[in-house]
């Protein structure tokens, strides 16, 4: 039978055990840390409880730990679920894709308690995945990483659509390491990495990562948590992307509608302008009228030039010269082109360049106004073609009159031929045949002769004359008292305009319509002489051909020729009573010998030298070259004949014979 003391000890240990069990329950209820659950068992042991009581308390402590672990897991799961719901709510409220991505990465880092979280998105074109958003990253190289499919942990997740975790990526050889990826990971200092796919249906759009800078084993719960977040994130990302695409589509649609409205307005404005310009042309408006209309429509200054750059009309701008390069560029491209703050539009009829439009004061020209400017070029081309057709019809009438004048000829002796009808027809065309007229015959290669015909007719109208074709040549009749300079100018101008050498032979002036045919014949001989002398591309009259002109001319102007060649020397002798002409005659008569010339003149040789020096000053330093010497000797002989026979225009038979002997 137990003693009283034994019963007392047993009762005391039972009370201690009960107290310990109550403490465990209180600790569990208070949510105390797991390490405090061991305190009641330690108290029982310190109180000297028996083995049975100690075993009861230890078992209760183990169960308390299990309960504590379970409660902790439930609390964590509850917190995670709450966080996931909060994340879903936050993501649903976001509309900006960048904000969605930043929220996802930040929530992943917070939920898993990692040093860093980041997100990559797949690039289907480059077939890789690139870093899109990071949270907690400090390395610029890491933030710019691109991972090929299957490369590294993230590339493998993107390729296989399965989550992967590594406790220490640096030493984990399950993954394909690359220098670029390893360098970025090393610079960021990462070791433990977890990556889960961002999937929409069966399509992986990216990878969500959580990583620590220390080695870390990621539990299945952590993987499941990050995967759940990734599922929410993928839906949010896809929704944000679709919303952004919808917004972009709406913006594009609005822009397209605005463009369509602007285009429609431009078409209406262009059609209205075209109708106004066309109506203006059809009502007989001129180039000036079109220029005013275009300048008003475009709100700038406008100048219209013909193919040679000659100004035809100008409104609201100072005189300008169209850039040849600009005209060429516009002609080649068929569009108006900007040149130094202005705009140039070539005026074309098919591929033929008729001229150009130059718009000033509009450096910035919208497409609609540019199209309107180009349409104005078409209308201007129409106007120029109409005017050219009228001009061509007038040129035909002028050509017919010129042809009649070239064949009229003087009336036969004893008869009278009425030229009044020719004069009347000429007056109707603005040509006054009472004025002296020169005849010019033009010639060039066969290829651009149609161009020469057009240009010559235009020059004839500008001179107040006539132009036409005869015997395969272009003939121009112009009121000009001295045909030589006009021939030279025309040869130069038309050569530039046509692009090949143009030769111009001239004669005249004819002082009456009846003298025009013989003047034409003389101009033809002058043209032939120019070709024979190798002066193709030049222009001259017979008087400009020297002694050859005297031979070819119907009216031998011997005194005029002598005056042109020896005039300065004759004038010097007349003023000062010297004998330079006599000295020059003796010099050539004795074979350019100074010794023989001084004997013939009965003077000292130094006197001859001094006289010849004076002659060189009067006639020029080339006076004794073979060509000039020939002309001077002929002029000296004609001068001698003139002194013996008196002044003459056309030589007598005796003079003609002497002239023949001279030549």
XYZ file of C-alpha atoms in Angstrom, residues 303-313 320-322 354-356 384 455 458-459:
21
model
C 6.957 82.824 -112.088
C 6.424 81.035 -115.397
C 9.388 80.521 -117.736
C 9.692 78.993 -121.170
C 12.098 76.181 -122.042
C 15.009 78.630 -122.385
C 14.369 80.252 -119.001
C 12.757 83.353 -120.521
C 10.173 84.802 -118.159
C 6.620 84.570 -119.516
C 4.719 85.775 -116.435
C 13.877 84.633 -110.367
C 15.834 82.162 -112.461
C 14.725 78.522 -112.375
C 7.815 73.339 -122.584
C 8.951 75.426 -119.618
C 8.690 75.573 -115.833
C 1.346 76.551 -123.942
C 13.236 78.260 -132.391
C 10.097 82.249 -132.345
C 13.122 84.474 -132.962
